[in-house]
C-alpha cells in the first residue's frame, strides 16, 4: 500500500477555478483505483494545499501522477504550473 501526497500552492487569482476543479477529484481518483482521498489547506500558509490518498500499486500511482501533471486546466491554477505540482508516494518502512 502506498500513501500519495500532492502538494502545491494555488495562484490566488485562480483559487476559485482550482476549487471547482477539485470538487470531483475524490470520485475521479476512486475510478482510477485510489482510496481514502482528502484535500487539506495549510493553516500557517493559506493557499498551500496537500492532497493525499492511498494506492495499491506503484503502477497505479505512476498513472495517477502522469494524469495530474498533464491536467493543464488544474496546473494553470498552480503558482509555477505543473513544475510546482509536487507528487510523492511513500510506503511503510519494513523492519
Short mmCIF file of N, CA and C in Angstrom, two decimals:
data_model
loop_
_atom_site.label_atom_id
_atom_site.label_comp_id
_atom_site.label_asym_id
_atom_site.label_seq_id
_atom_site.Cartn_x
_atom_site.Cartn_y
_atom_site.Cartn_z
N UNK A 1 0.84 -1.18 0.00
CA UNK A 1 0.00 0.00 0.00
C UNK A 1 0.89 1.24 0.00
N UNK A 2 0.57 2.18 -0.87
CA UNK A 2 1.29 3.45 -0.96
C UNK A 2 0.42 4.57 -0.45
N UNK A 3 1.03 5.53 0.19
CA UNK A 3 0.36 6.78 0.54
C UNK A 3 0.93 7.85 -0.37
N UNK A 4 0.05 8.54 -1.09
CA UNK A 4 0.47 9.52 -2.08
C UNK A 4 0.10 10.92 -1.59
N UNK A 5 1.04 11.85 -1.77
CA UNK A 5 0.83 13.25 -1.43
C UNK A 5 1.03 14.09 -2.69
N UNK A 6 0.13 15.04 -2.89
CA UNK A 6 0.26 16.01 -3.98
C UNK A 6 0.24 17.38 -3.30
N UNK A 7 1.30 18.15 -3.49
CA UNK A 7 1.45 19.43 -2.79
C UNK A 7 1.67 20.54 -3.80
N UNK A 8 1.03 21.68 -3.54
CA UNK A 8 1.14 22.83 -4.45
C UNK A 8 0.60 24.08 -3.77
N UNK A 9 0.97 25.21 -4.33
CA UNK A 9 0.45 26.50 -3.89
C UNK A 9 -0.39 27.05 -5.03
N UNK A 10 -1.62 27.42 -4.71
CA UNK A 10 -2.51 27.96 -5.74
C UNK A 10 -2.21 29.42 -6.02
N UNK A 11 -2.36 29.81 -7.26
CA UNK A 11 -2.32 31.21 -7.66
C UNK A 11 -3.57 31.84 -7.05
N UNK A 12 -3.43 32.85 -6.19
CA UNK A 12 -4.60 33.43 -5.53
C UNK A 12 -5.69 33.89 -6.50
N UNK A 13 -5.30 34.36 -7.67
CA UNK A 13 -6.27 34.83 -8.66
C UNK A 13 -7.06 33.68 -9.29
N UNK A 14 -6.55 32.45 -9.15
CA UNK A 14 -7.21 31.29 -9.77
C UNK A 14 -7.73 30.29 -8.74
N UNK A 15 -7.79 30.72 -7.49
CA UNK A 15 -8.23 29.85 -6.40
C UNK A 15 -9.60 29.23 -6.67
N UNK A 16 -10.58 30.05 -7.03
CA UNK A 16 -11.94 29.54 -7.24
C UNK A 16 -11.99 28.55 -8.39
N UNK A 17 -11.24 28.82 -9.44
CA UNK A 17 -11.19 27.88 -10.57
C UNK A 17 -10.65 26.53 -10.10
N UNK A 18 -9.60 26.56 -9.29
CA UNK A 18 -8.99 25.33 -8.79
C UNK A 18 -9.96 24.58 -7.88
N UNK A 19 -10.65 25.30 -7.01
CA UNK A 19 -11.58 24.64 -6.09
C UNK A 19 -12.71 23.95 -6.85
N UNK A 20 -13.15 24.56 -7.94
CA UNK A 20 -14.18 23.93 -8.78
C UNK A 20 -13.63 22.64 -9.39
N UNK A 21 -12.38 22.69 -9.86
CA UNK A 21 -11.77 21.50 -10.47
C UNK A 21 -11.54 20.40 -9.43
N UNK A 22 -11.32 20.78 -8.18
CA UNK A 22 -11.08 19.79 -7.12
C UNK A 22 -12.36 19.13 -6.63
N UNK A 23 -13.52 19.73 -6.92
CA UNK A 23 -14.78 19.21 -6.38
C UNK A 23 -15.00 17.74 -6.67
N UNK A 24 -14.70 17.28 -7.84
CA UNK A 24 -14.93 15.88 -8.19
C UNK A 24 -13.69 15.01 -8.11
N UNK A 25 -12.63 15.51 -7.50
CA UNK A 25 -11.36 14.78 -7.51
C UNK A 25 -11.45 13.43 -6.80
N UNK A 26 -12.14 13.34 -5.68
CA UNK A 26 -12.25 12.07 -4.96
C UNK A 26 -12.85 11.00 -5.86
N UNK A 27 -13.90 11.35 -6.59
CA UNK A 27 -14.56 10.38 -7.46
C UNK A 27 -13.66 10.00 -8.63
N UNK A 28 -12.97 10.98 -9.21
CA UNK A 28 -12.08 10.69 -10.34
C UNK A 28 -10.95 9.76 -9.92
N UNK A 29 -10.35 10.05 -8.77
CA UNK A 29 -9.26 9.20 -8.29
C UNK A 29 -9.76 7.82 -7.90
N UNK A 30 -10.93 7.76 -7.31
CA UNK A 30 -11.52 6.48 -6.95
C UNK A 30 -11.72 5.61 -8.19
N UNK A 31 -12.16 6.23 -9.28
CA UNK A 31 -12.34 5.50 -10.53
C UNK A 31 -11.02 4.97 -11.07
N UNK A 32 -9.91 5.58 -10.65
CA UNK A 32 -8.59 5.13 -11.07
C UNK A 32 -7.97 4.17 -10.05
N UNK A 33 -8.75 3.82 -9.02
CA UNK A 33 -8.30 2.85 -8.04
C UNK A 33 -7.76 3.41 -6.74
N UNK A 34 -7.75 4.73 -6.58
CA UNK A 34 -7.25 5.34 -5.35
C UNK A 34 -8.33 5.25 -4.27
N UNK A 35 -7.89 5.31 -3.01
CA UNK A 35 -8.82 5.24 -1.88
C UNK A 35 -8.43 6.29 -0.84
N UNK A 36 -9.38 6.62 0.01
CA UNK A 36 -9.16 7.49 1.18
C UNK A 36 -8.63 8.87 0.80
N UNK A 37 -9.19 9.48 -0.24
CA UNK A 37 -8.75 10.80 -0.69
C UNK A 37 -9.15 11.88 0.29
N UNK A 38 -8.25 12.81 0.51
CA UNK A 38 -8.58 14.04 1.25
C UNK A 38 -7.74 15.18 0.69
N UNK A 39 -8.26 16.38 0.86
CA UNK A 39 -7.60 17.60 0.40
C UNK A 39 -7.55 18.55 1.57
N UNK A 40 -6.35 19.06 1.88
CA UNK A 40 -6.12 19.91 3.04
C UNK A 40 -5.47 21.22 2.62
N UNK A 41 -5.81 22.29 3.33
CA UNK A 41 -5.16 23.59 3.09
C UNK A 41 -4.40 23.99 4.34
N UNK A 42 -3.22 24.55 4.14
CA UNK A 42 -2.37 24.95 5.25
C UNK A 42 -2.99 26.04 6.11
N UNK A 43 -2.85 25.91 7.40
CA UNK A 43 -3.29 26.93 8.35
C UNK A 43 -2.28 28.08 8.36
N UNK A 44 -1.00 27.73 8.46
CA UNK A 44 0.05 28.74 8.52
C UNK A 44 0.38 29.33 7.16
N UNK A 45 0.00 28.62 6.10
CA UNK A 45 0.27 29.08 4.74
C UNK A 45 -0.99 28.92 3.89
N UNK A 46 -1.93 29.84 4.03
CA UNK A 46 -3.13 29.75 3.20
C UNK A 46 -2.76 29.70 1.72
N UNK A 47 -3.47 28.87 0.99
CA UNK A 47 -3.17 28.70 -0.42
C UNK A 47 -2.25 27.53 -0.70
N UNK A 48 -1.62 26.98 0.36
CA UNK A 48 -0.78 25.79 0.22
C UNK A 48 -1.67 24.57 0.47
N UNK A 49 -1.75 23.69 -0.52
CA UNK A 49 -2.64 22.54 -0.44
C UNK A 49 -1.85 21.24 -0.47
N UNK A 50 -2.39 20.25 0.21
CA UNK A 50 -1.88 18.89 0.16
C UNK A 50 -3.08 17.98 -0.05
N UNK A 51 -2.99 17.17 -1.08
CA UNK A 51 -3.98 16.12 -1.29
C UNK A 51 -3.29 14.82 -0.91
N UNK A 52 -4.05 13.91 -0.35
CA UNK A 52 -3.47 12.61 -0.03
C UNK A 52 -4.48 11.51 -0.29
N UNK A 53 -3.95 10.36 -0.66
CA UNK A 53 -4.78 9.20 -0.92
C UNK A 53 -3.90 7.96 -0.89
N UNK A 54 -4.54 6.81 -0.97
CA UNK A 54 -3.81 5.55 -0.98
C UNK A 54 -3.94 4.89 -2.34
N UNK A 55 -2.88 4.21 -2.74
CA UNK A 55 -2.86 3.44 -3.98
C UNK A 55 -2.26 2.08 -3.66
N UNK A 56 -2.77 1.05 -4.31
CA UNK A 56 -2.29 -0.31 -4.06
C UNK A 56 -0.92 -0.58 -4.68
N UNK A 57 -0.72 -0.13 -5.91
CA UNK A 57 0.47 -0.49 -6.67
C UNK A 57 1.22 0.74 -7.19
N UNK A 58 2.51 0.59 -7.42
CA UNK A 58 3.34 1.66 -7.96
C UNK A 58 2.82 2.08 -9.33
N UNK A 59 2.40 1.12 -10.14
CA UNK A 59 1.90 1.44 -11.49
C UNK A 59 0.66 2.33 -11.41
N UNK A 60 -0.19 2.07 -10.46
CA UNK A 60 -1.39 2.89 -10.24
C UNK A 60 -0.99 4.32 -9.87
N UNK A 61 -0.04 4.44 -8.95
CA UNK A 61 0.48 5.75 -8.55
C UNK A 61 1.06 6.49 -9.75
N UNK A 62 1.87 5.82 -10.54
CA UNK A 62 2.50 6.46 -11.70
C UNK A 62 1.47 6.93 -12.72
N UNK A 63 0.42 6.15 -12.91
CA UNK A 63 -0.65 6.53 -13.83
C UNK A 63 -1.37 7.79 -13.34
N UNK A 64 -1.69 7.82 -12.04
CA UNK A 64 -2.36 8.98 -11.46
C UNK A 64 -1.45 10.20 -11.50
N UNK A 65 -0.18 10.01 -11.19
CA UNK A 65 0.78 11.12 -11.21
C UNK A 65 0.86 11.72 -12.61
N UNK A 66 0.99 10.89 -13.62
CA UNK A 66 1.07 11.38 -15.00
C UNK A 66 -0.20 12.13 -15.39
N UNK A 67 -1.34 11.60 -14.98
CA UNK A 67 -2.63 12.23 -15.28
C UNK A 67 -2.74 13.61 -14.64
N UNK A 68 -2.35 13.72 -13.37
CA UNK A 68 -2.43 15.02 -12.68
C UNK A 68 -1.47 16.04 -13.28
N UNK A 69 -0.25 15.61 -13.62
CA UNK A 69 0.72 16.53 -14.19
C UNK A 69 0.34 16.98 -15.60
N UNK A 70 -0.45 16.18 -16.28
CA UNK A 70 -0.91 16.53 -17.63
C UNK A 70 -2.20 17.34 -17.63
N UNK A 71 -2.79 17.56 -16.46
CA UNK A 71 -4.06 18.29 -16.34
C UNK A 71 -3.78 19.79 -16.47
N UNK A 72 -3.80 20.27 -17.70
CA UNK A 72 -3.44 21.66 -17.98
C UNK A 72 -4.35 22.66 -17.28
N UNK A 73 -5.64 22.37 -17.21
CA UNK A 73 -6.58 23.30 -16.56
C UNK A 73 -6.23 23.49 -15.09
N UNK A 74 -5.94 22.38 -14.40
CA UNK A 74 -5.60 22.49 -12.98
C UNK A 74 -4.21 23.09 -12.79
N UNK A 75 -3.24 22.63 -13.56
CA UNK A 75 -1.87 23.14 -13.42
C UNK A 75 -1.80 24.64 -13.69
N UNK A 76 -2.70 25.16 -14.51
CA UNK A 76 -2.74 26.60 -14.76
C UNK A 76 -3.14 27.38 -13.52
N UNK A 77 -3.73 26.71 -12.54
CA UNK A 77 -4.14 27.35 -11.28
C UNK A 77 -3.04 27.30 -10.23
N UNK A 78 -2.00 26.55 -10.48
CA UNK A 78 -0.89 26.37 -9.54
C UNK A 78 0.17 27.42 -9.81
N UNK A 79 0.61 28.09 -8.75
CA UNK A 79 1.70 29.06 -8.90
C UNK A 79 2.93 28.32 -9.40
N UNK A 80 3.37 28.63 -10.61
CA UNK A 80 4.52 27.95 -11.20
C UNK A 80 4.14 26.81 -12.13
N UNK A 81 2.84 26.52 -12.26
CA UNK A 81 2.38 25.50 -13.19
C UNK A 81 2.74 24.09 -12.78
N UNK A 82 2.72 23.18 -13.74
CA UNK A 82 2.95 21.75 -13.47
C UNK A 82 4.29 21.50 -12.81
N UNK A 83 5.28 22.34 -13.07
CA UNK A 83 6.61 22.15 -12.46
C UNK A 83 6.56 22.28 -10.94
N UNK A 84 5.51 22.94 -10.42
CA UNK A 84 5.38 23.14 -8.98
C UNK A 84 4.28 22.29 -8.37
N UNK A 85 3.75 21.35 -9.14
CA UNK A 85 2.79 20.38 -8.62
C UNK A 85 3.62 19.17 -8.20
N UNK A 86 3.88 19.06 -6.91
CA UNK A 86 4.76 18.01 -6.38
C UNK A 86 3.94 16.78 -6.03
N UNK A 87 4.36 15.63 -6.55
CA UNK A 87 3.64 14.38 -6.32
C UNK A 87 4.65 13.36 -5.79
N UNK A 88 4.35 12.83 -4.60
CA UNK A 88 5.25 11.86 -3.98
C UNK A 88 4.46 10.68 -3.45
N UNK A 89 5.06 9.51 -3.51
CA UNK A 89 4.46 8.31 -2.93
C UNK A 89 5.41 7.74 -1.87
N UNK A 90 4.80 7.23 -0.81
CA UNK A 90 5.55 6.63 0.29
C UNK A 90 4.94 5.28 0.63
N UNK A 91 5.78 4.39 1.13
CA UNK A 91 5.26 3.12 1.64
C UNK A 91 5.83 2.91 3.04
N UNK A 92 5.18 2.08 3.80
CA UNK A 92 5.59 1.81 5.17
C UNK A 92 7.01 1.23 5.19
N UNK A 93 7.74 1.59 6.19
CA UNK A 93 9.10 1.07 6.36
C UNK A 93 8.99 -0.36 6.90
N UNK A 94 9.71 -1.26 6.26
CA UNK A 94 9.74 -2.65 6.72
C UNK A 94 10.91 -2.82 7.68
N UNK A 95 10.65 -3.39 8.82
CA UNK A 95 11.71 -3.57 9.82
C UNK A 95 12.16 -4.99 9.89
#
